[in-house]
Short mmCIF file of C-alpha atoms in Angstrom, two decimals:
data_model
loop_
_atom_site.label_atom_id
_atom_site.label_comp_id
_atom_site.label_asym_id
_atom_site.label_seq_id
_atom_site.Cartn_x
_atom_site.Cartn_y
_atom_site.Cartn_z
CA MET A 19 33.91 46.24 20.73
CA LEU A 20 37.55 45.80 21.64
CA GLU A 21 37.10 42.15 22.53
CA PHE A 22 35.65 41.56 19.19
CA SER A 23 38.49 43.30 17.35
CA LYS A 24 41.13 41.54 19.31
CA LYS A 25 39.53 38.20 18.60
CA THR A 26 39.20 38.99 14.97
CA LYS A 27 42.82 39.89 14.71
CA GLU A 28 43.85 36.72 16.52
CA LEU A 29 41.90 34.84 14.10
CA GLY A 30 43.32 36.68 11.03
CA PHE A 31 40.44 38.99 10.34
CA SER A 32 40.44 42.74 10.02
CA PRO A 33 37.81 44.87 12.07
CA LEU A 34 34.61 44.98 10.17
CA LYS A 35 32.50 48.10 9.35
CA SER A 36 28.90 46.94 9.85
CA VAL A 37 27.11 45.18 12.65
CA HIS A 38 25.21 42.88 10.19
CA ARG A 39 28.51 41.82 8.62
CA ARG A 40 30.11 40.98 11.92
CA GLU A 41 27.17 38.85 12.97
CA SER A 42 27.36 36.90 9.69
CA VAL A 43 31.01 36.35 10.14
CA LEU A 44 30.70 35.11 13.64
CA ARG A 45 27.84 32.77 12.65
CA THR A 46 30.05 31.49 9.87
CA ARG A 47 32.91 31.08 12.26
CA LYS A 48 30.67 29.18 14.75
CA ILE A 49 29.58 26.88 11.88
CA HIS A 50 33.24 26.24 10.84
CA GLN A 51 34.31 25.60 14.40
CA ALA A 52 31.56 23.08 14.82
CA ASN A 53 32.94 21.37 11.62
CA ILE A 54 29.71 21.95 9.86
CA THR A 55 29.59 23.24 6.41
CA PRO A 56 26.87 25.83 5.68
CA PHE A 57 25.14 23.36 3.33
CA SER A 58 25.49 20.28 5.50
CA THR A 59 22.67 17.97 6.63
CA GLN A 60 22.22 17.20 10.37
CA PHE A 61 20.09 14.46 11.66
CA LYS A 62 17.82 14.44 14.80
CA ASP A 63 18.99 10.94 16.05
CA SER A 64 21.24 8.20 14.99
CA ALA A 65 18.51 5.90 14.10
CA ALA A 66 17.19 8.34 11.32
CA ALA A 67 20.73 8.94 10.26
CA GLY A 68 20.25 6.75 7.17
CA THR A 69 17.08 8.36 5.88
CA LYS A 70 16.81 11.34 3.73
CA ARG A 71 13.42 12.51 4.86
CA ASN A 72 14.24 13.04 8.46
CA ALA A 73 17.06 15.59 7.78
CA ILE A 74 17.18 19.03 9.21
CA CYS A 75 19.11 21.22 6.79
CA GLN A 76 20.96 24.28 7.84
CA CYS A 77 21.23 26.16 4.44
CA GLY A 78 22.36 29.51 2.93
CA LYS A 79 23.27 32.77 4.46
CA SER A 80 20.22 33.01 6.73
CA GLY A 81 21.32 29.90 8.81
CA LYS A 82 17.72 28.93 9.42
CA ILE A 83 16.94 25.41 10.00
CA LYS A 84 14.47 23.99 7.61
CA GLY A 85 11.73 21.51 8.27
CA ASN A 86 11.58 17.90 7.09
CA ALA A 87 10.71 17.37 3.42
CA LYS A 88 7.35 15.55 2.80
CA SER A 89 6.40 13.87 -0.31
CA GLN A 90 3.01 14.20 -1.96
CA SER A 91 2.32 10.49 -1.19
CA ASN A 92 3.10 11.15 2.44
CA LYS A 93 0.84 14.20 2.70
CA ALA A 94 -1.98 12.16 1.18
CA GLY A 95 -1.37 9.13 3.36
CA LEU A 96 -0.66 6.89 0.35
CA HIS A 97 1.98 4.39 -0.53
CA PHE A 98 1.66 4.75 -4.38
CA PRO A 99 3.81 7.55 -5.86
CA VAL A 100 1.63 10.63 -6.36
CA GLY A 101 4.54 12.62 -7.97
CA CYS A 102 5.34 9.90 -10.50
CA ILE A 103 1.65 9.56 -11.46
CA HIS A 104 1.36 13.26 -11.98
CA ARG A 105 4.50 13.24 -14.29
CA LEU A 106 3.07 10.47 -16.26
CA LEU A 107 -0.34 12.22 -16.65
CA ARG A 108 1.53 15.24 -17.79
CA LYS A 109 3.81 13.35 -20.30
CA GLY A 110 1.06 11.09 -21.69
CA ASN A 111 -0.64 13.81 -23.82
CA TYR A 112 -4.03 13.07 -22.29
CA THR A 113 -4.78 16.68 -21.80
CA GLU A 114 -3.07 20.08 -21.87
CA ARG A 115 -3.35 20.63 -18.07
CA VAL A 116 -3.52 18.28 -15.01
CA GLY A 117 -5.05 19.40 -11.72
CA ALA A 118 -3.36 19.01 -8.41
CA GLY A 119 -5.97 16.50 -7.10
CA ALA A 120 -6.12 14.25 -10.08
CA PRO A 121 -2.98 12.31 -9.46
CA VAL A 122 -3.81 11.91 -5.79
CA TYR A 123 -7.24 10.60 -6.56
CA LEU A 124 -5.76 8.27 -9.06
CA ALA A 125 -2.92 6.97 -6.76
CA ALA A 126 -5.64 6.28 -4.07
CA VAL A 127 -7.81 4.28 -6.51
CA MET A 128 -4.87 2.24 -7.77
CA GLU A 129 -3.64 1.58 -4.24
CA TYR A 130 -7.11 0.39 -3.24
CA LEU A 131 -7.47 -1.98 -6.13
CA ALA A 132 -4.03 -3.26 -5.49
CA ALA A 133 -4.71 -3.94 -1.78
CA GLU A 134 -7.97 -5.57 -2.58
CA VAL A 135 -6.50 -7.96 -5.08
CA LEU A 136 -3.70 -8.84 -2.82
CA GLU A 137 -5.75 -9.49 0.08
CA LEU A 138 -7.96 -11.93 -1.89
CA ALA A 139 -4.93 -13.60 -3.49
CA GLY A 140 -3.36 -13.87 -0.09
CA ASN A 141 -6.40 -15.68 1.11
CA ALA A 142 -6.26 -17.94 -1.93
CA ALA A 143 -2.61 -18.77 -1.17
CA ARG A 144 -3.31 -19.45 2.38
CA ASP A 145 -6.20 -21.77 1.44
CA ASN A 146 -3.67 -23.66 -0.73
CA LYS A 147 -1.21 -23.70 2.29
CA LYS A 148 1.24 -21.73 0.51
CA THR A 149 3.14 -18.68 1.85
CA ARG A 150 3.90 -17.10 -1.60
CA ILE A 151 1.45 -15.59 -3.99
CA ILE A 152 1.67 -16.97 -7.51
CA PRO A 153 -0.32 -16.03 -10.68
CA ARG A 154 -2.68 -18.91 -10.02
CA HIS A 155 -3.71 -17.24 -6.76
CA LEU A 156 -4.43 -13.96 -8.44
CA GLN A 157 -6.51 -15.73 -11.11
CA LEU A 158 -8.61 -17.50 -8.41
CA ALA A 159 -9.09 -14.40 -6.42
CA ILE A 160 -10.08 -12.18 -9.40
CA ARG A 161 -12.35 -14.79 -10.97
CA ASN A 162 -14.16 -15.51 -7.57
CA ASP A 163 -14.95 -12.04 -6.96
CA GLU A 164 -17.93 -10.76 -9.03
CA GLU A 165 -16.90 -7.13 -9.28
CA LEU A 166 -13.23 -7.64 -9.91
CA ASN A 167 -14.16 -10.46 -12.49
CA LYS A 168 -16.44 -7.87 -14.23
CA LEU A 169 -13.64 -5.31 -14.18
CA LEU A 170 -10.92 -7.60 -15.43
CA SER A 171 -12.97 -9.79 -17.69
CA SER A 172 -10.91 -9.09 -20.76
CA VAL A 173 -7.54 -9.73 -18.90
CA ILE A 174 -5.62 -12.99 -19.29
CA ILE A 175 -3.59 -14.03 -16.39
CA ALA A 176 -1.16 -16.77 -17.37
#
């Protein structure tokens, strides 16, 4: 107890009344001595230092370390943006309410169709000895596939 009051006087603090307050001040002091602001972001390793998702945040008065943020697309294992699709469904006046599973399902279907078309277009580009997909390759891919041709029969690809 005496050591604490001596240290606080040396650092310019007056003795504190409650134990909880002392612990809070000591934790804040440790944070400041380590040159970390209470709302700073620390990274696990230098390789992930550029990414926002791998951050560990030490936030607020509790000083607890929060876990990594995970997007809805990450949780569903998709590349297409689930959150953006959800927002567009809500703003589009299609219905009053949008369920949580609807944008995930729609993103999965869109991702599947895009992957299918790109795979066929890539094959068409490779057949023509090209490394870049052009609109002609998309046209060939869609028109040579029976199901995609039926789905996109009314679509004109220039």
